[in-house]
CSV table of C-alpha atoms in Angstrom, one decimal:
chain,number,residue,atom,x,y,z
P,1,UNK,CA,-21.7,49.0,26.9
P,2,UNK,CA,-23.3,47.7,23.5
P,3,UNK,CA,-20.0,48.4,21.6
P,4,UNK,CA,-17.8,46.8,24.1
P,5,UNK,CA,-20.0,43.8,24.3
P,6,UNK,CA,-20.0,44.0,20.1
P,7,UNK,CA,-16.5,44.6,20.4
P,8,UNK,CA,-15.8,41.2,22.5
P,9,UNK,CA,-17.3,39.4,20.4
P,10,UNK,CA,-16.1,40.2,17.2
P,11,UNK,CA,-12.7,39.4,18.6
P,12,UNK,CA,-14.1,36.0,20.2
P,13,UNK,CA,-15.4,35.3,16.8
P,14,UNK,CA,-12.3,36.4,14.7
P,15,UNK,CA,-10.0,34.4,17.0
P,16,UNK,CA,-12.0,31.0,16.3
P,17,UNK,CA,-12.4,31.5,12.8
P,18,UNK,CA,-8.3,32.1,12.9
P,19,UNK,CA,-7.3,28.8,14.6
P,20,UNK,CA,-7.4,25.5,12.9
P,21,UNK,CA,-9.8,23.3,13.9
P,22,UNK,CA,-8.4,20.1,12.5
P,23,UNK,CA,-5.3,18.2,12.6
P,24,UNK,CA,-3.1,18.5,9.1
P,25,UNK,CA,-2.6,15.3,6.7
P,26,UNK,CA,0.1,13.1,7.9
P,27,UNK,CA,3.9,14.0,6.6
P,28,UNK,CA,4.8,10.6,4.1
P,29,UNK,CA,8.3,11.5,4.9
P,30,UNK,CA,8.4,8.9,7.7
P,31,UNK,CA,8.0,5.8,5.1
P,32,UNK,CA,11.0,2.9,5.7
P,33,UNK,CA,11.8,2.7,2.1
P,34,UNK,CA,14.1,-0.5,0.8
P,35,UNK,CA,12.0,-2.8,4.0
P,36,UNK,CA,9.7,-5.3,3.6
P,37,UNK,CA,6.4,-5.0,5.4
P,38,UNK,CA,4.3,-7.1,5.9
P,39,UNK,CA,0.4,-8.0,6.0
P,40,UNK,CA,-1.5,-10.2,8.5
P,41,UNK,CA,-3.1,-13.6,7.4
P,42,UNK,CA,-5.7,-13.5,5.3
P,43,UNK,CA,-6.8,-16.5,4.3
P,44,UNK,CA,-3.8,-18.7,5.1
P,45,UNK,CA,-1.7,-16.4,3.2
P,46,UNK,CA,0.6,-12.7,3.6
P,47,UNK,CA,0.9,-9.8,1.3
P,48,UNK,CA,4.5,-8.3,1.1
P,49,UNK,CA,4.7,-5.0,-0.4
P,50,UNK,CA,8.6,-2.8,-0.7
P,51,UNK,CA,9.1,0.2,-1.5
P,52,UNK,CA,12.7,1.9,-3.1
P,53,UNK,CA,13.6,5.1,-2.9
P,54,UNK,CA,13.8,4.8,-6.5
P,55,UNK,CA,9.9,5.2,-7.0
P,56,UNK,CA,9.4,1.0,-7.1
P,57,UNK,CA,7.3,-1.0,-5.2
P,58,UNK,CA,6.8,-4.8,-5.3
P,59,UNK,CA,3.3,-6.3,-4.1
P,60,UNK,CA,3.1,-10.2,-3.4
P,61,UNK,CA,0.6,-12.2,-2.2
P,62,UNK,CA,1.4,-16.0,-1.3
P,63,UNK,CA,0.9,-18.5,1.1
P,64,UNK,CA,4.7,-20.0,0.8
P,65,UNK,CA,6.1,-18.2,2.7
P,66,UNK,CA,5.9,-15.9,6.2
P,67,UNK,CA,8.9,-13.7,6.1
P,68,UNK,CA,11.0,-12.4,2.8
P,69,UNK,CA,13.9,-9.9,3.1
P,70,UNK,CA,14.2,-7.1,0.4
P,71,UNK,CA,16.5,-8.9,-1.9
P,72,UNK,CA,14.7,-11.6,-2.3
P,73,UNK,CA,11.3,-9.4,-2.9
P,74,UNK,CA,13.7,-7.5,-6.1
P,75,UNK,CA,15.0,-10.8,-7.3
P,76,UNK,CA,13.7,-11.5,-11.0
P,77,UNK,CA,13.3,-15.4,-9.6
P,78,UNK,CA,11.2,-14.9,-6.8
P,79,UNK,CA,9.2,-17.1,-7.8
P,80,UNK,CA,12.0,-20.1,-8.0
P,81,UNK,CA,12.9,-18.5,-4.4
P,82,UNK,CA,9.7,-19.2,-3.0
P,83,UNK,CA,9.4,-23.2,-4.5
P,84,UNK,CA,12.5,-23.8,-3.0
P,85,UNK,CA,10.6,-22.6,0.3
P,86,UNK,CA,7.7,-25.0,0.0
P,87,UNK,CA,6.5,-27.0,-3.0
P,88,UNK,CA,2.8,-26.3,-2.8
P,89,UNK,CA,1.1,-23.3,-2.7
P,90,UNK,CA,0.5,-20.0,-4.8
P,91,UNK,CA,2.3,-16.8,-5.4
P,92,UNK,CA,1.4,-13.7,-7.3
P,93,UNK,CA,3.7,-10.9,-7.6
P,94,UNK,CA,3.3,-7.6,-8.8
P,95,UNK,CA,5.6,-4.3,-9.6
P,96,UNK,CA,5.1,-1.6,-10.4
P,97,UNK,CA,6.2,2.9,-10.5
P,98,UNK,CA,4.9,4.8,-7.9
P,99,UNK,CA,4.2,8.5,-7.7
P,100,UNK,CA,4.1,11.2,-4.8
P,101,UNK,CA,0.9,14.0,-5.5
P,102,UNK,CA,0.1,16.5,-2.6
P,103,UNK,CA,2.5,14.5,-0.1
P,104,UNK,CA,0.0,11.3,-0.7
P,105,UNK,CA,1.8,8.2,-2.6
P,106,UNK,CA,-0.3,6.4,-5.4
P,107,UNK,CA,0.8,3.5,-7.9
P,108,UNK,CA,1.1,4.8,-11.3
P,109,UNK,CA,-0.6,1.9,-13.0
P,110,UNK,CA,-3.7,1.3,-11.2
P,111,UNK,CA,-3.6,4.9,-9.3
P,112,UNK,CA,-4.8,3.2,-6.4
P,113,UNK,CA,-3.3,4.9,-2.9
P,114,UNK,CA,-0.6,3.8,-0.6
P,115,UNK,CA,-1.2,5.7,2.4
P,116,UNK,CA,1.4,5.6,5.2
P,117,UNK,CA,0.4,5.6,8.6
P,118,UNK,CA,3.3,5.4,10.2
P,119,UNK,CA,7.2,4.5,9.5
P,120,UNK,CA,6.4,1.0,10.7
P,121,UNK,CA,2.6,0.7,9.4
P,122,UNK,CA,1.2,1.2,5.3
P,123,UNK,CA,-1.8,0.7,4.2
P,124,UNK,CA,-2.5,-0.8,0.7
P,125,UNK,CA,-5.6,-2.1,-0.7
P,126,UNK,CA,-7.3,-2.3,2.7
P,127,UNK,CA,-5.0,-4.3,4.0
P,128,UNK,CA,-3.0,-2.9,6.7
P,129,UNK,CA,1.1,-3.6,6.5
P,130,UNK,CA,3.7,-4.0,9.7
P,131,UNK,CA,7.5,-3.7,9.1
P,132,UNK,CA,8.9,-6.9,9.7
């Protein structure tokens, strides 16, 4: 009786120790890459960040405007774009390489992490970012 109960729960034991317990990190596979996305208001002003396939991503924060598209977040005059938008205001763009490291995406400047919650949803310097 004393090696059946031992028996049992060995077995018990060795099957919890065998499953996983916690979920695995999230795939960044499901990223929208060449979209703009999009940050709530923060202090009357959005951050836009766009991401290539190429390995580029494009970071602005500015109260001028509410909604770019992806051409005009690549253009070298974006910030002529944007005047032509409104007249007053601020904008402060930056560009940079980006790198992929254990399925986890990180700027290569800065290191700092983009993490990718969903193919719709980034987050990026604590701010959280919606596809437009």
């Amino acid at each position: 009786m004393k090696k059946l109960f031992l028996t049992l729960k060995l077995l018990t034991m060795l099957f919890l120790f065998s499953t996983q317990i916690f979920a695995g990190p999230i795939s960044n596979t499901t990223i929208s890459y060449d979209k703009v996305y999009r940050s709530d208001k923060v202090a009357d002003s959005h951050h836009f960040m766009l991401l290539t396939k190429g390995g580029a991503y494009y970071h602005l924060h500015t109260n001028k405007a509410t909604s770019l598209t992806p051409s005009e977040m690549k253009s070298s005059n974006l910030t002529e774009l944007l005047n032509k938008k409104q007249s007053w205001g601020q904008a402060f763009l930056l560009k940079g390489q980006y790198t992929k490291k254990n399925g986890k995406l990180f700027t290569k400047q800065y290191f700092d992490a983009i993490k990718v919650i969903s193919s719709k949803k980034i987050k990026y310097l604590n701010k959280i970012f919606y596809l437009q």
